[in-house]
Amino acid sequence: QVQLVESGGGLVQSGGSLRPSCAAFGRTPSGYAMGWFRLAPGKEREFVVALRWIGGITRYADSVKGRFTISRDNAKNTLYLQMSSLKPEDTAVYYCATCWSCPVVIPTMSTGYDHWGQGTQVTVSS
């Protein structure tokens, strides 16, 4: 089992930056990936970005390419999401999740992920 704990959300003006983090506690297999999804009011859960823990291969949603950067700290078992040039449409609850036995192509569907954090709210004001 693994427990995921997010932090670092908040309120920021349009054009600003935030850096949420997600700490993983517990056993994690070598072949896993971690990612971020977001859920905005009235919308479906949306894939944002994911990273394979060994090797660092990433996959980004088109909507965040060039503005968001995913990274990890192996020693701390922590995932980060550097969010820059934020827009009001980025407002959502951001969730991190693990893909336990992840296929070669990192999935973008939430059904491909097995453990989820509690979420952290990101609000971008115009």
PDB file of C-alpha atoms in Angstrom:
ATOM      1  CA  GLN A   1       0.000   0.000   0.000  1.00  0.00           C
ATOM      2  CA  VAL A   2       1.016   3.586  -0.550  1.00  0.00           C
ATOM      3  CA  GLN A   3      -0.312   6.820   0.876  1.00  0.00           C
ATOM      4  CA  LEU A   4      -0.107  10.045  -1.098  1.00  0.00           C
ATOM      5  CA  VAL A   5      -0.185  13.435   0.587  1.00  0.00           C
ATOM      6  CA  GLU A   6      -0.439  16.604  -1.504  1.00  0.00           C
ATOM      7  CA  SER A   7       0.372  20.108  -0.402  1.00  0.00           C
ATOM      8  CA  GLY A   8       1.289  23.450  -1.890  1.00  0.00           C
ATOM      9  CA  GLY A   9      -1.907  24.547  -3.563  1.00  0.00           C
ATOM     10  CA  GLY A  10      -3.299  28.028  -3.030  1.00  0.00           C
ATOM     11  CA  LEU A  11      -4.639  31.215  -4.526  1.00  0.00           C
ATOM     12  CA  VAL A  12      -2.637  33.050  -7.150  1.00  0.00           C
ATOM     13  CA  GLN A  13      -3.259  35.753  -9.711  1.00  0.00           C
ATOM     14  CA  SER A  14      -3.334  35.037 -13.415  1.00  0.00           C
ATOM     15  CA  GLY A  15       0.219  34.744 -14.726  1.00  0.00           C
ATOM     16  CA  GLY A  16       1.543  33.612 -11.364  1.00  0.00           C
ATOM     17  CA  SER A  17       3.190  30.382 -10.229  1.00  0.00           C
ATOM     18  CA  LEU A  18       2.616  27.597  -7.723  1.00  0.00           C
ATOM     19  CA  ARG A  19       4.476  24.418  -6.893  1.00  0.00           C
ATOM     20  CA  PRO A  20       2.294  21.695  -5.385  1.00  0.00           C
ATOM     21  CA  SER A  21       4.012  18.593  -4.089  1.00  0.00           C
ATOM     22  CA  CYS A  22       2.966  15.016  -3.438  1.00  0.00           C
ATOM     23  CA  ALA A  23       4.767  12.846  -0.910  1.00  0.00           C
ATOM     24  CA  ALA A  24       4.471   9.081  -1.216  1.00  0.00           C
ATOM     25  CA  PHE A  25       4.597   6.926   1.916  1.00  0.00           C
ATOM     26  CA  GLY A  26       4.849   3.161   1.794  1.00  0.00           C
ATOM     27  CA  ARG A  27       6.055   0.545  -0.619  1.00  0.00           C
ATOM     28  CA  THR A  28       6.416   1.582  -4.241  1.00  0.00           C
ATOM     29  CA  PRO A  29       7.336  -0.842  -7.039  1.00  0.00           C
ATOM     30  CA  SER A  30      10.179  -0.063  -9.384  1.00  0.00           C
ATOM     31  CA  GLY A  31       8.027   0.052 -12.496  1.00  0.00           C
ATOM     32  CA  TYR A  32       5.594   2.653 -11.354  1.00  0.00           C
ATOM     33  CA  ALA A  33       4.721   6.128 -12.519  1.00  0.00           C
ATOM     34  CA  MET A  34       3.153   9.076 -10.747  1.00  0.00           C
ATOM     35  CA  GLY A  35       1.000  11.757 -12.201  1.00  0.00           C
ATOM     36  CA  TRP A  36      -1.252  14.709 -11.644  1.00  0.00           C
ATOM     37  CA  PHE A  37      -4.894  15.038 -12.531  1.00  0.00           C
ATOM     38  CA  ARG A  38      -7.242  17.942 -11.930  1.00  0.00           C
ATOM     39  CA  LEU A  39     -10.950  18.288 -11.335  1.00  0.00           C
ATOM     40  CA  ALA A  40     -12.704  21.580 -11.975  1.00  0.00           C
ATOM     41  CA  PRO A  41     -16.331  22.301 -11.045  1.00  0.00           C
ATOM     42  CA  GLY A  42     -18.700  20.963 -13.661  1.00  0.00           C
ATOM     43  CA  LYS A  43     -15.948  19.159 -15.568  1.00  0.00           C
ATOM     44  CA  GLU A  44     -14.572  15.650 -15.733  1.00  0.00           C
ATOM     45  CA  ARG A  45     -11.286  14.696 -14.133  1.00  0.00           C
ATOM     46  CA  GLU A  46      -8.513  15.709 -16.509  1.00  0.00           C
ATOM     47  CA  PHE A  47      -5.040  14.284 -16.980  1.00  0.00           C
ATOM     48  CA  VAL A  48      -2.316  16.914 -16.500  1.00  0.00           C
ATOM     49  CA  VAL A  49       1.073  15.189 -16.528  1.00  0.00           C
ATOM     50  CA  ALA A  50       2.788  11.992 -15.413  1.00  0.00           C
ATOM     51  CA  LEU A  51       6.311  10.781 -14.885  1.00  0.00           C
ATOM     52  CA  ARG A  52       7.835   7.312 -14.803  1.00  0.00           C
ATOM     53  CA  TRP A  53       9.808   7.129 -11.564  1.00  0.00           C
ATOM     54  CA  ILE A  54      12.703   5.123 -13.016  1.00  0.00           C
ATOM     55  CA  GLY A  55      14.042   6.864 -16.103  1.00  0.00           C
ATOM     56  CA  GLY A  56      12.015  10.042 -15.754  1.00  0.00           C
ATOM     57  CA  ILE A  57       9.980   9.687 -18.943  1.00  0.00           C
ATOM     58  CA  THR A  58       7.147  12.226 -18.914  1.00  0.00           C
ATOM     59  CA  ARG A  59       3.839  12.778 -20.637  1.00  0.00           C
ATOM     60  CA  TYR A  60       2.051  16.139 -20.639  1.00  0.00           C
ATOM     61  CA  ALA A  61      -1.422  17.232 -21.569  1.00  0.00           C
ATOM     62  CA  ASP A  62      -1.370  19.719 -24.446  1.00  0.00           C
ATOM     63  CA  SER A  63      -3.132  22.296 -22.299  1.00  0.00           C
ATOM     64  CA  VAL A  64      -0.162  22.590 -19.912  1.00  0.00           C
ATOM     65  CA  LYS A  65       2.832  21.979 -22.162  1.00  0.00           C
ATOM     66  CA  GLY A  66       5.369  24.769 -21.823  1.00  0.00           C
ATOM     67  CA  ARG A  67       3.770  26.056 -18.617  1.00  0.00           C
ATOM     68  CA  PHE A  68       3.892  23.118 -16.187  1.00  0.00           C
ATOM     69  CA  THR A  69       6.895  20.984 -15.289  1.00  0.00           C
ATOM     70  CA  ILE A  70       6.806  17.712 -13.380  1.00  0.00           C
ATOM     71  CA  SER A  71       9.796  16.589 -11.332  1.00  0.00           C
ATOM     72  CA  ARG A  72      10.699  14.210  -8.529  1.00  0.00           C
ATOM     73  CA  ASP A  73      12.997  13.917  -5.550  1.00  0.00           C
ATOM     74  CA  ASN A  74      13.990  10.279  -5.219  1.00  0.00           C
ATOM     75  CA  ALA A  75      15.394  10.653  -1.727  1.00  0.00           C
ATOM     76  CA  LYS A  76      12.164  12.204  -0.442  1.00  0.00           C
ATOM     77  CA  ASN A  77       9.841  10.073  -2.585  1.00  0.00           C
ATOM     78  CA  THR A  78       8.159  13.299  -3.544  1.00  0.00           C
ATOM     79  CA  LEU A  79       6.620  14.483  -6.788  1.00  0.00           C
ATOM     80  CA  TYR A  80       6.418  18.161  -7.718  1.00  0.00           C
ATOM     81  CA  LEU A  81       4.368  20.157 -10.172  1.00  0.00           C
ATOM     82  CA  GLN A  82       5.890  23.508 -11.093  1.00  0.00           C
ATOM     83  CA  MET A  83       3.005  25.562 -12.484  1.00  0.00           C
ATOM     84  CA  SER A  84       3.837  28.809 -14.265  1.00  0.00           C
ATOM     85  CA  SER A  85       1.895  31.295 -16.389  1.00  0.00           C
ATOM     86  CA  LEU A  86      -1.234  30.166 -14.605  1.00  0.00           C
ATOM     87  CA  LYS A  87      -4.613  30.934 -16.127  1.00  0.00           C
ATOM     88  CA  PRO A  88      -8.077  31.090 -14.534  1.00  0.00           C
ATOM     89  CA  GLU A  89      -8.974  27.911 -16.419  1.00  0.00           C
ATOM     90  CA  ASP A  90      -6.267  26.082 -14.432  1.00  0.00           C
ATOM     91  CA  THR A  91      -8.426  26.492 -11.340  1.00  0.00           C
ATOM     92  CA  ALA A  92      -9.202  23.013  -9.992  1.00  0.00           C
ATOM     93  CA  VAL A  93      -8.464  20.503  -7.281  1.00  0.00           C
ATOM     94  CA  TYR A  94      -5.207  18.828  -8.225  1.00  0.00           C
ATOM     95  CA  TYR A  95      -4.729  15.168  -7.353  1.00  0.00           C
ATOM     96  CA  CYS A  96      -1.612  13.055  -7.540  1.00  0.00           C
ATOM     97  CA  ALA A  97      -1.883   9.369  -8.303  1.00  0.00           C
ATOM     98  CA  THR A  98       0.271   6.317  -8.827  1.00  0.00           C
ATOM     99  CA  CYS A  99       0.259   3.971 -11.782  1.00  0.00           C
ATOM    100  CA  TRP A 100       1.429   0.805 -10.066  1.00  0.00           C
ATOM    101  CA  SER A 101       2.400  -1.484 -12.919  1.00  0.00           C
ATOM    102  CA  CYS A 102       2.457   1.135 -15.576  1.00  0.00           C
ATOM    103  CA  PRO A 103       2.540   0.172 -19.275  1.00  0.00           C
ATOM    104  CA  VAL A 104       5.267   1.518 -21.553  1.00  0.00           C
ATOM    105  CA  VAL A 105       2.951   4.283 -22.763  1.00  0.00           C
ATOM    106  CA  ILE A 106       1.954   6.250 -19.662  1.00  0.00           C
ATOM    107  CA  PRO A 107      -1.846   6.264 -19.442  1.00  0.00           C
ATOM    108  CA  THR A 108      -3.884   9.462 -19.451  1.00  0.00           C
ATOM    109  CA  MET A 109      -7.122   7.868 -18.261  1.00  0.00           C
ATOM    110  CA  SER A 110      -7.752   7.991 -14.521  1.00  0.00           C
ATOM    111  CA  THR A 111      -8.685   4.308 -14.607  1.00  0.00           C
ATOM    112  CA  GLY A 112      -5.024   3.570 -15.270  1.00  0.00           C
ATOM    113  CA  TYR A 113      -4.097   4.852 -11.812  1.00  0.00           C
ATOM    114  CA  ASP A 114      -4.581   3.028  -8.556  1.00  0.00           C
ATOM    115  CA  HIS A 115      -3.745   5.169  -5.524  1.00  0.00           C
ATOM    116  CA  TRP A 116      -4.879   8.762  -5.110  1.00  0.00           C
ATOM    117  CA  GLY A 117      -4.118  11.619  -2.791  1.00  0.00           C
ATOM    118  CA  GLN A 118      -6.706  13.795  -1.115  1.00  0.00           C
ATOM    119  CA  GLY A 119      -6.195  16.705  -3.524  1.00  0.00           C
ATOM    120  CA  THR A 120      -4.999  20.266  -3.176  1.00  0.00           C
ATOM    121  CA  GLN A 121      -6.978  23.296  -4.334  1.00  0.00           C
ATOM    122  CA  VAL A 122      -5.446  25.632  -6.905  1.00  0.00           C
ATOM    123  CA  THR A 123      -7.337  28.838  -7.595  1.00  0.00           C
ATOM    124  CA  VAL A 124      -6.228  31.339 -10.235  1.00  0.00           C
ATOM    125  CA  SER A 125      -7.891  34.733 -10.154  1.00  0.00           C
ATOM    126  CA  SER A 126      -8.216  36.887 -13.234  1.00  0.00           C
TER     127      SER A 126
END
